[in-house]
């Protein structure tokens, strides 16, 4: 039978559960605190209602019928581009600015004051307005209104130290403007506290733009979704409704402006044709009266009919030439920026295309002027395109005119030839026909223009915009921001994450040692002493009457050293560390001092030759009569041994002048001879060496030492430097090495350093 073993849970999950069980009070407390903070935020946060609506934007494409051309204009803009332009208009600052001005959105009324104040609108018992503005830009001000009775109120502003009593309906004169508080008709005024916030229109516009958006529902539809976040639902609906109505109103105004431009052009043409027609009819009437013409000779009908065929063709050419001349004259004036009718009986494809391009640019320019000024780069760019399009159109007119003139000349010649055959027809008859034809030509042109004017006028009377509202503004029932479930969820998450991060950080392996356990986790070298933390400025602080924790720490260290060495022979103790700043010089001096107090002759040797500091601590000059002088043969051994002021049993050999070949001096044979000689004179020799983590000098001296004390400092030495101890023991075979922990604050969970230098050479 096979027994299935239940899979063991991962150590990570076990540790996680253990952490929760061990610190459940912390997690519970943190959760309660953060949820309370979330609730406090919801109490002071301004609620934002979501107001939404929708409208359909319809693109105006170019149409072929003459009436449509005059009513809507010919355009080279595609329907998709037209829709995008309309969407941009809905987001323009001009539209928002008009809404802010009309609805006075820079003046807001709140129920209450301070952080808990809530914006009100319909429920407000009064209206606030400003007049007689005295500055160009208004600074944001919040005035506290305390209703006294139905006639008066108290107005105050702490920032300006303002305290004034006012009456409803009468202006209160303020530094920036006059403020009028007007009670609403039939609205009861209760004694309560309100606030009135007044900002500049630019700030109100910026705030509205930040919370307002108009976007197409998707790429395949022309429906635009309008959204607004606003702290008061009723007023937010009013704002969105006004925005849509104003957009539709502007839409109609734009349409009528284009039609007015067309009507101006047509009326000018009608006036000119009417004048020409009146002149022709007057001349015709005068000619018939002068020549007493009453009837036409029947015999000339056949010949006249042949001539009429040529003349009719010639007249058609003249009609088109007349239109071309007038259009050319109109285009040569750069100040004319009006749409040119497309249906002018000019039968030329390239001309029609050029005319459509020109009209499209005119329409685009008029639309851009709704949002930009004439100096705007967008409008200037269109003007430059208009100039190019006008030149192209004039070139087409010129080519077309030349062709028509040539054809007209040819028809004129043919007509003249036909008329030459009518020698038998009286000259008067021919003149009558000429007058009649001219009259008919002008009448046709006049009637055509009248028809176009009526069609355009009918289009102008239409008040139906190209866009329409499909959803009126509607607010959400509850505030859309901030969302209570989301805030509480985030608060709960923070209530868990913060203590989790704290506990996790505390339980992570420390890079900097902060406890004895941190050292024991990284090395098996014995710890024989822990020196306490002290804030005293005197670095050598061991005195006969001292009862401090630091003094006791050194006494304990002295006892352990004596127990370990346990010999009546002279002992050499070398003190080193990983890097500077760990306190090896401090411990060397105090260890020597505490040993000297046992009536033992102790010698301190300053063999940190590169950056000596021991002499300075003992108020000696390291550059006078020291180790380097003896090694170089300038002084004898007895000349460099100095008695210290601390204790009559404590002596010092300074480093001497700093040399560049410190390692070579230590490797000299005189070093061993010197130490052997000194061992005959002293009970203890304490060597303050260089840090092992920086230079190799300490390794040279270690072979002469009976004990090597390696200094670690709490909240300073890192775990990588502890690994150096293991390497010295395993690779360099240092068996007589022991650890001393410096700067331990026994009274606290955390430890602090001496603060007397972190750079090598500043403190050893």
Short mmCIF file of C-alpha atoms in Angstrom, two decimals, residues 151-470:
data_model
loop_
_atom_site.label_atom_id
_atom_site.label_comp_id
_atom_site.label_asym_id
_atom_site.label_seq_id
_atom_site.Cartn_x
_atom_site.Cartn_y
_atom_site.Cartn_z
CA UNK A 151 -32.22 91.54 6.60
CA UNK A 152 -28.55 91.26 7.62
CA UNK A 153 -25.56 88.98 7.81
CA UNK A 154 -22.00 88.96 9.12
CA UNK A 155 -19.17 88.56 6.56
CA UNK A 156 -15.62 87.59 7.57
CA UNK A 157 -12.31 86.48 6.07
CA UNK A 158 -9.49 85.38 8.38
CA UNK A 159 -6.73 85.86 5.79
CA UNK A 160 -7.56 89.55 5.36
CA UNK A 161 -8.67 90.08 9.00
CA UNK A 162 -12.02 91.14 7.55
CA UNK A 163 -15.08 91.49 9.79
CA UNK A 164 -18.08 93.39 8.43
CA UNK A 165 -21.87 93.37 8.79
CA UNK A 166 -23.87 93.60 5.58
CA UNK A 167 -27.47 93.78 4.43
CA UNK A 168 -29.09 91.48 1.90
CA UNK A 169 -29.43 93.17 -1.49
CA UNK A 170 -26.82 95.87 -0.75
CA UNK A 171 -23.23 95.80 -1.98
CA UNK A 172 -20.44 95.12 0.48
CA UNK A 173 -17.34 97.00 -0.66
CA UNK A 174 -14.28 94.76 -0.67
CA UNK A 175 -10.69 95.41 -1.85
CA UNK A 176 -11.11 93.58 -5.18
CA UNK A 177 -14.80 94.16 -5.94
CA UNK A 178 -18.21 94.81 -4.48
CA UNK A 179 -20.05 91.72 -3.21
CA UNK A 180 -23.83 91.56 -3.34
CA UNK A 181 -25.75 88.89 -1.38
CA UNK A 182 -29.29 88.77 -2.78
CA UNK A 183 -31.95 86.57 -1.12
CA UNK A 184 -33.87 84.26 -3.43
CA UNK A 185 -37.61 84.92 -3.78
CA UNK A 186 -39.75 82.64 -1.60
CA UNK A 187 -36.63 81.00 -0.12
CA UNK A 188 -36.60 80.91 3.69
CA UNK A 189 -33.46 82.41 5.24
CA UNK A 190 -32.45 80.56 8.36
CA UNK A 191 -29.77 81.57 10.80
CA UNK A 192 -26.90 79.43 9.67
CA UNK A 193 -23.30 79.60 8.42
CA UNK A 194 -22.45 79.68 4.71
CA UNK A 195 -19.34 80.31 2.64
CA UNK A 196 -18.89 82.18 -0.62
CA UNK A 197 -15.87 81.32 -2.75
CA UNK A 198 -14.86 83.82 -5.45
CA UNK A 199 -12.13 83.08 -8.00
CA UNK A 200 -11.01 84.57 -11.28
CA UNK A 201 -12.80 83.50 -14.45
CA UNK A 202 -9.54 82.00 -15.74
CA UNK A 203 -9.29 79.77 -12.66
CA UNK A 204 -12.93 78.73 -13.02
CA UNK A 205 -12.33 77.93 -16.72
CA UNK A 206 -9.23 75.87 -15.87
CA UNK A 207 -11.12 73.94 -13.17
CA UNK A 208 -14.02 73.23 -15.53
CA UNK A 209 -11.72 72.14 -18.37
CA UNK A 210 -9.88 69.77 -16.00
CA UNK A 211 -13.11 67.96 -15.11
CA UNK A 212 -14.87 68.22 -18.52
CA UNK A 213 -14.49 66.04 -21.60
CA UNK A 214 -16.20 65.52 -24.94
CA UNK A 215 -15.25 62.41 -26.89
CA UNK A 216 -16.79 60.43 -29.74
CA UNK A 217 -18.37 57.21 -28.54
CA UNK A 218 -16.28 55.26 -31.03
CA UNK A 219 -14.65 55.73 -34.44
CA UNK A 220 -17.70 54.50 -36.36
CA UNK A 221 -20.26 56.94 -34.95
CA UNK A 222 -20.81 60.69 -34.84
CA UNK A 223 -22.30 60.59 -31.33
CA UNK A 224 -20.30 62.62 -28.80
CA UNK A 225 -20.34 61.69 -25.10
CA UNK A 226 -20.05 64.72 -22.82
CA UNK A 227 -18.97 64.16 -19.21
CA UNK A 228 -18.36 66.51 -16.31
CA UNK A 229 -17.34 65.90 -12.70
CA UNK A 230 -18.88 68.56 -10.46
CA UNK A 231 -19.47 68.84 -6.70
CA UNK A 232 -23.14 69.85 -7.09
CA UNK A 233 -25.38 67.62 -9.20
CA UNK A 234 -28.04 70.22 -10.12
CA UNK A 235 -25.54 72.88 -11.09
CA UNK A 236 -23.47 70.34 -13.00
CA UNK A 237 -26.53 69.39 -15.10
CA UNK A 238 -27.20 73.08 -15.76
CA UNK A 239 -23.59 73.57 -16.91
CA UNK A 240 -23.65 70.64 -19.35
CA UNK A 241 -27.08 71.63 -20.73
CA UNK A 242 -25.83 75.18 -21.29
CA UNK A 243 -22.68 73.91 -23.01
CA UNK A 244 -24.73 71.85 -25.48
CA UNK A 245 -27.27 74.64 -26.13
CA UNK A 246 -24.48 77.15 -26.69
CA UNK A 247 -22.77 74.77 -29.10
CA UNK A 248 -25.98 74.35 -31.12
CA UNK A 249 -26.53 78.10 -31.08
CA UNK A 250 -23.00 78.68 -32.37
CA UNK A 251 -23.65 76.02 -35.00
CA UNK A 252 -26.63 77.95 -36.36
CA UNK A 253 -24.74 81.24 -36.20
CA UNK A 254 -21.91 79.78 -38.26
CA UNK A 255 -24.34 78.49 -40.84
CA UNK A 256 -26.06 81.88 -41.13
CA UNK A 257 -22.74 83.71 -41.40
CA UNK A 258 -21.83 81.64 -44.44
CA UNK A 259 -25.23 82.28 -46.01
CA UNK A 260 -24.93 86.03 -45.36
CA UNK A 261 -21.65 86.04 -47.24
CA UNK A 262 -23.34 84.35 -50.21
CA UNK A 263 -26.27 86.76 -50.13
CA UNK A 264 -23.90 89.74 -50.24
CA UNK A 265 -22.24 88.42 -53.39
CA UNK A 266 -25.58 87.67 -55.13
CA UNK A 267 -27.09 91.08 -54.23
CA UNK A 268 -24.08 92.86 -55.68
CA UNK A 269 -24.44 90.91 -58.91
CA UNK A 270 -28.20 91.59 -59.10
CA UNK A 271 -27.67 95.33 -58.69
CA UNK A 272 -25.13 95.38 -61.53
CA UNK A 273 -27.25 93.24 -63.91
CA UNK A 274 -30.36 95.30 -63.09
CA UNK A 275 -28.55 98.48 -64.05
CA UNK A 276 -27.37 96.95 -67.34
CA UNK A 277 -30.83 95.59 -68.15
CA UNK A 278 -32.47 98.96 -67.52
CA UNK A 279 -30.01 100.60 -69.90
CA UNK A 280 -30.67 98.08 -72.67
CA UNK A 281 -34.44 98.32 -72.34
CA UNK A 282 -34.30 102.15 -72.42
CA UNK A 283 -32.20 102.14 -75.58
CA UNK A 284 -34.47 99.55 -77.18
CA UNK A 285 -37.57 101.59 -76.44
CA UNK A 286 -35.96 104.82 -77.70
CA UNK A 287 -34.80 103.16 -80.93
CA UNK A 288 -38.30 101.87 -81.73
CA UNK A 289 -39.83 105.26 -81.00
CA UNK A 290 -37.31 107.12 -83.14
CA UNK A 291 -37.76 104.79 -86.09
CA UNK A 292 -41.56 104.25 -85.76
CA UNK A 293 -41.21 100.46 -85.90
CA UNK A 294 -44.48 98.57 -85.46
CA UNK A 295 -44.14 95.19 -87.43
CA UNK A 296 -41.57 92.84 -88.99
CA UNK A 297 -41.36 92.05 -92.70
CA UNK A 298 -42.43 88.48 -93.19
CA UNK A 299 -40.08 88.06 -96.13
CA UNK A 300 -36.92 88.27 -93.96
CA UNK A 301 -37.88 85.41 -91.66
CA UNK A 302 -35.97 82.66 -93.42
CA UNK A 303 -32.73 84.59 -93.76
CA UNK A 304 -32.99 86.02 -90.28
CA UNK A 305 -33.54 82.51 -88.90
CA UNK A 306 -30.21 81.36 -90.35
CA UNK A 307 -28.43 84.34 -88.87
CA UNK A 308 -30.14 83.73 -85.53
CA UNK A 309 -28.50 80.32 -85.17
CA UNK A 310 -25.04 81.88 -85.23
CA UNK A 311 -26.13 84.74 -83.07
CA UNK A 312 -27.60 82.46 -80.40
CA UNK A 313 -24.35 80.58 -80.14
CA UNK A 314 -22.50 83.88 -79.95
CA UNK A 315 -24.87 85.11 -77.22
CA UNK A 316 -24.26 81.99 -75.14
CA UNK A 317 -20.55 82.65 -75.37
CA UNK A 318 -21.09 86.24 -74.33
CA UNK A 319 -23.12 85.16 -71.28
CA UNK A 320 -20.29 82.96 -70.10
CA UNK A 321 -17.72 85.65 -70.87
CA UNK A 322 -19.73 88.18 -68.88
CA UNK A 323 -19.74 85.87 -65.87
CA UNK A 324 -16.04 85.19 -66.35
CA UNK A 325 -15.21 88.92 -66.48
CA UNK A 326 -17.15 89.68 -63.34
CA UNK A 327 -15.70 86.66 -61.51
CA UNK A 328 -12.18 87.64 -62.57
CA UNK A 329 -12.74 91.17 -61.30
CA UNK A 330 -14.06 89.78 -58.00
CA UNK A 331 -11.09 87.45 -57.54
CA UNK A 332 -8.47 90.09 -58.29
CA UNK A 333 -9.52 91.92 -55.13
CA UNK A 334 -7.71 90.05 -52.24
CA UNK A 335 -10.05 91.61 -49.68
CA UNK A 336 -12.98 89.57 -51.05
CA UNK A 337 -13.09 86.46 -48.87
CA UNK A 338 -16.60 85.30 -49.75
CA UNK A 339 -17.87 82.05 -51.20
CA UNK A 340 -18.35 82.07 -54.98
CA UNK A 341 -21.42 80.27 -56.29
CA UNK A 342 -20.50 77.05 -58.03
CA UNK A 343 -23.43 76.98 -60.51
CA UNK A 344 -22.50 79.89 -62.82
CA UNK A 345 -22.99 78.11 -66.17
CA UNK A 346 -19.24 77.85 -66.71
CA UNK A 347 -18.85 74.53 -68.42
CA UNK A 348 -15.23 73.67 -67.67
CA UNK A 349 -14.11 70.76 -65.45
CA UNK A 350 -10.76 72.20 -64.30
CA UNK A 351 -12.40 75.53 -63.50
CA UNK A 352 -15.10 73.82 -61.43
CA UNK A 353 -12.48 71.83 -59.46
CA UNK A 354 -10.42 74.96 -58.76
CA UNK A 355 -13.56 76.82 -57.69
CA UNK A 356 -14.50 74.01 -55.29
CA UNK A 357 -11.00 74.13 -53.73
CA UNK A 358 -11.26 77.90 -53.28
CA UNK A 359 -14.73 77.72 -51.69
CA UNK A 360 -13.56 74.90 -49.40
CA UNK A 361 -10.73 77.06 -48.07
CA UNK A 362 -13.14 79.98 -47.53
CA UNK A 363 -15.44 77.76 -45.46
CA UNK A 364 -12.50 76.33 -43.51
CA UNK A 365 -11.23 79.86 -42.76
CA UNK A 366 -14.66 80.99 -41.52
CA UNK A 367 -14.88 77.94 -39.25
CA UNK A 368 -11.40 78.49 -37.76
CA UNK A 369 -12.30 82.12 -37.02
CA UNK A 370 -14.91 80.78 -34.59
CA UNK A 371 -12.08 79.55 -32.35
CA UNK A 372 -9.07 81.63 -33.40
CA UNK A 373 -8.21 85.19 -34.37
CA UNK A 374 -7.09 86.30 -37.82
CA UNK A 375 -3.50 86.51 -36.52
CA UNK A 376 -3.57 82.83 -35.51
CA UNK A 377 -1.01 80.68 -37.41
CA UNK A 378 -3.85 78.35 -38.48
CA UNK A 379 -5.83 81.22 -40.06
CA UNK A 380 -2.71 82.74 -41.61
CA UNK A 381 -1.87 79.36 -43.14
CA UNK A 382 -5.35 79.15 -44.68
CA UNK A 383 -4.97 82.72 -46.03
CA UNK A 384 -1.74 81.65 -47.72
CA UNK A 385 -3.52 78.66 -49.26
CA UNK A 386 -6.34 81.00 -50.39
CA UNK A 387 -3.84 83.22 -52.17
CA UNK A 388 -2.42 80.22 -54.04
CA UNK A 389 -5.92 78.90 -54.82
CA UNK A 390 -6.99 82.37 -56.06
CA UNK A 391 -4.00 82.49 -58.43
CA UNK A 392 -4.83 78.98 -59.71
CA UNK A 393 -8.43 80.03 -60.26
CA UNK A 394 -7.39 83.19 -62.09
CA UNK A 395 -5.13 81.12 -64.36
CA UNK A 396 -8.03 78.77 -65.14
CA UNK A 397 -10.26 81.78 -65.82
CA UNK A 398 -7.63 83.31 -68.07
CA UNK A 399 -7.26 80.09 -70.10
CA UNK A 400 -11.01 79.58 -70.27
CA UNK A 401 -11.60 83.24 -71.20
CA UNK A 402 -9.07 83.08 -74.04
CA UNK A 403 -10.74 79.97 -75.42
CA UNK A 404 -14.18 81.57 -75.15
CA UNK A 405 -13.01 84.82 -76.74
CA UNK A 406 -11.51 82.90 -79.66
CA UNK A 407 -14.69 80.89 -80.10
CA UNK A 408 -16.82 84.02 -79.71
CA UNK A 409 -14.74 85.82 -82.31
CA UNK A 410 -15.21 82.93 -84.69
CA UNK A 411 -18.97 82.91 -84.10
CA UNK A 412 -19.01 86.67 -84.59
CA UNK A 413 -17.32 86.30 -87.92
CA UNK A 414 -19.81 83.64 -88.96
CA UNK A 415 -22.67 85.82 -87.81
CA UNK A 416 -21.30 88.77 -89.79
CA UNK A 417 -21.05 86.58 -92.84
CA UNK A 418 -24.66 85.54 -92.43
CA UNK A 419 -25.74 89.11 -91.92
CA UNK A 420 -23.98 90.05 -95.11
CA UNK A 421 -26.43 87.91 -96.96
CA UNK A 422 -29.25 89.89 -95.46
CA UNK A 423 -28.60 92.98 -97.57
CA UNK A 424 -32.18 92.96 -98.51
CA UNK A 425 -33.19 93.12 -94.82
CA UNK A 426 -33.59 96.65 -93.55
CA UNK A 427 -30.92 97.90 -91.17
CA UNK A 428 -33.61 98.83 -88.72
CA UNK A 429 -34.74 95.22 -88.46
CA UNK A 430 -31.27 94.05 -87.64
CA UNK A 431 -30.93 96.71 -84.93
CA UNK A 432 -34.22 95.64 -83.38
CA UNK A 433 -33.03 92.06 -83.23
CA UNK A 434 -29.79 93.13 -81.56
CA UNK A 435 -31.65 95.04 -78.90
CA UNK A 436 -33.98 92.14 -78.32
CA UNK A 437 -31.21 89.66 -77.92
CA UNK A 438 -29.32 91.87 -75.45
CA UNK A 439 -32.49 92.37 -73.49
CA UNK A 440 -33.16 88.64 -73.36
CA UNK A 441 -29.61 87.91 -72.23
CA UNK A 442 -29.79 90.29 -69.29
CA UNK A 443 -33.29 89.13 -68.36
CA UNK A 444 -32.15 85.53 -68.16
CA UNK A 445 -29.17 86.46 -65.99
CA UNK A 446 -31.35 88.68 -63.77
CA UNK A 447 -34.00 85.98 -63.26
CA UNK A 448 -31.30 83.42 -62.49
CA UNK A 449 -29.76 85.59 -59.77
CA UNK A 450 -33.18 86.36 -58.26
CA UNK A 451 -33.87 82.65 -58.06
CA UNK A 452 -30.57 82.00 -56.29
CA UNK A 453 -31.23 84.82 -53.83
CA UNK A 454 -34.60 83.33 -52.90
CA UNK A 455 -33.11 79.87 -52.41
CA UNK A 456 -30.35 81.25 -50.17
CA UNK A 457 -32.83 83.38 -48.18
CA UNK A 458 -34.98 80.32 -47.58
CA UNK A 459 -31.93 78.42 -46.34
CA UNK A 460 -31.17 81.27 -43.94
CA UNK A 461 -34.59 81.09 -42.32
CA UNK A 462 -33.92 77.52 -41.21
CA UNK A 463 -33.08 77.42 -37.49
CA UNK A 464 -32.36 73.68 -37.37
CA UNK A 465 -28.68 73.02 -36.45
CA UNK A 466 -26.69 70.29 -38.14
CA UNK A 467 -26.26 68.63 -34.71
CA UNK A 468 -28.86 67.65 -32.13
CA UNK A 469 -29.04 66.46 -28.52
CA UNK A 470 -29.89 62.79 -27.99
#
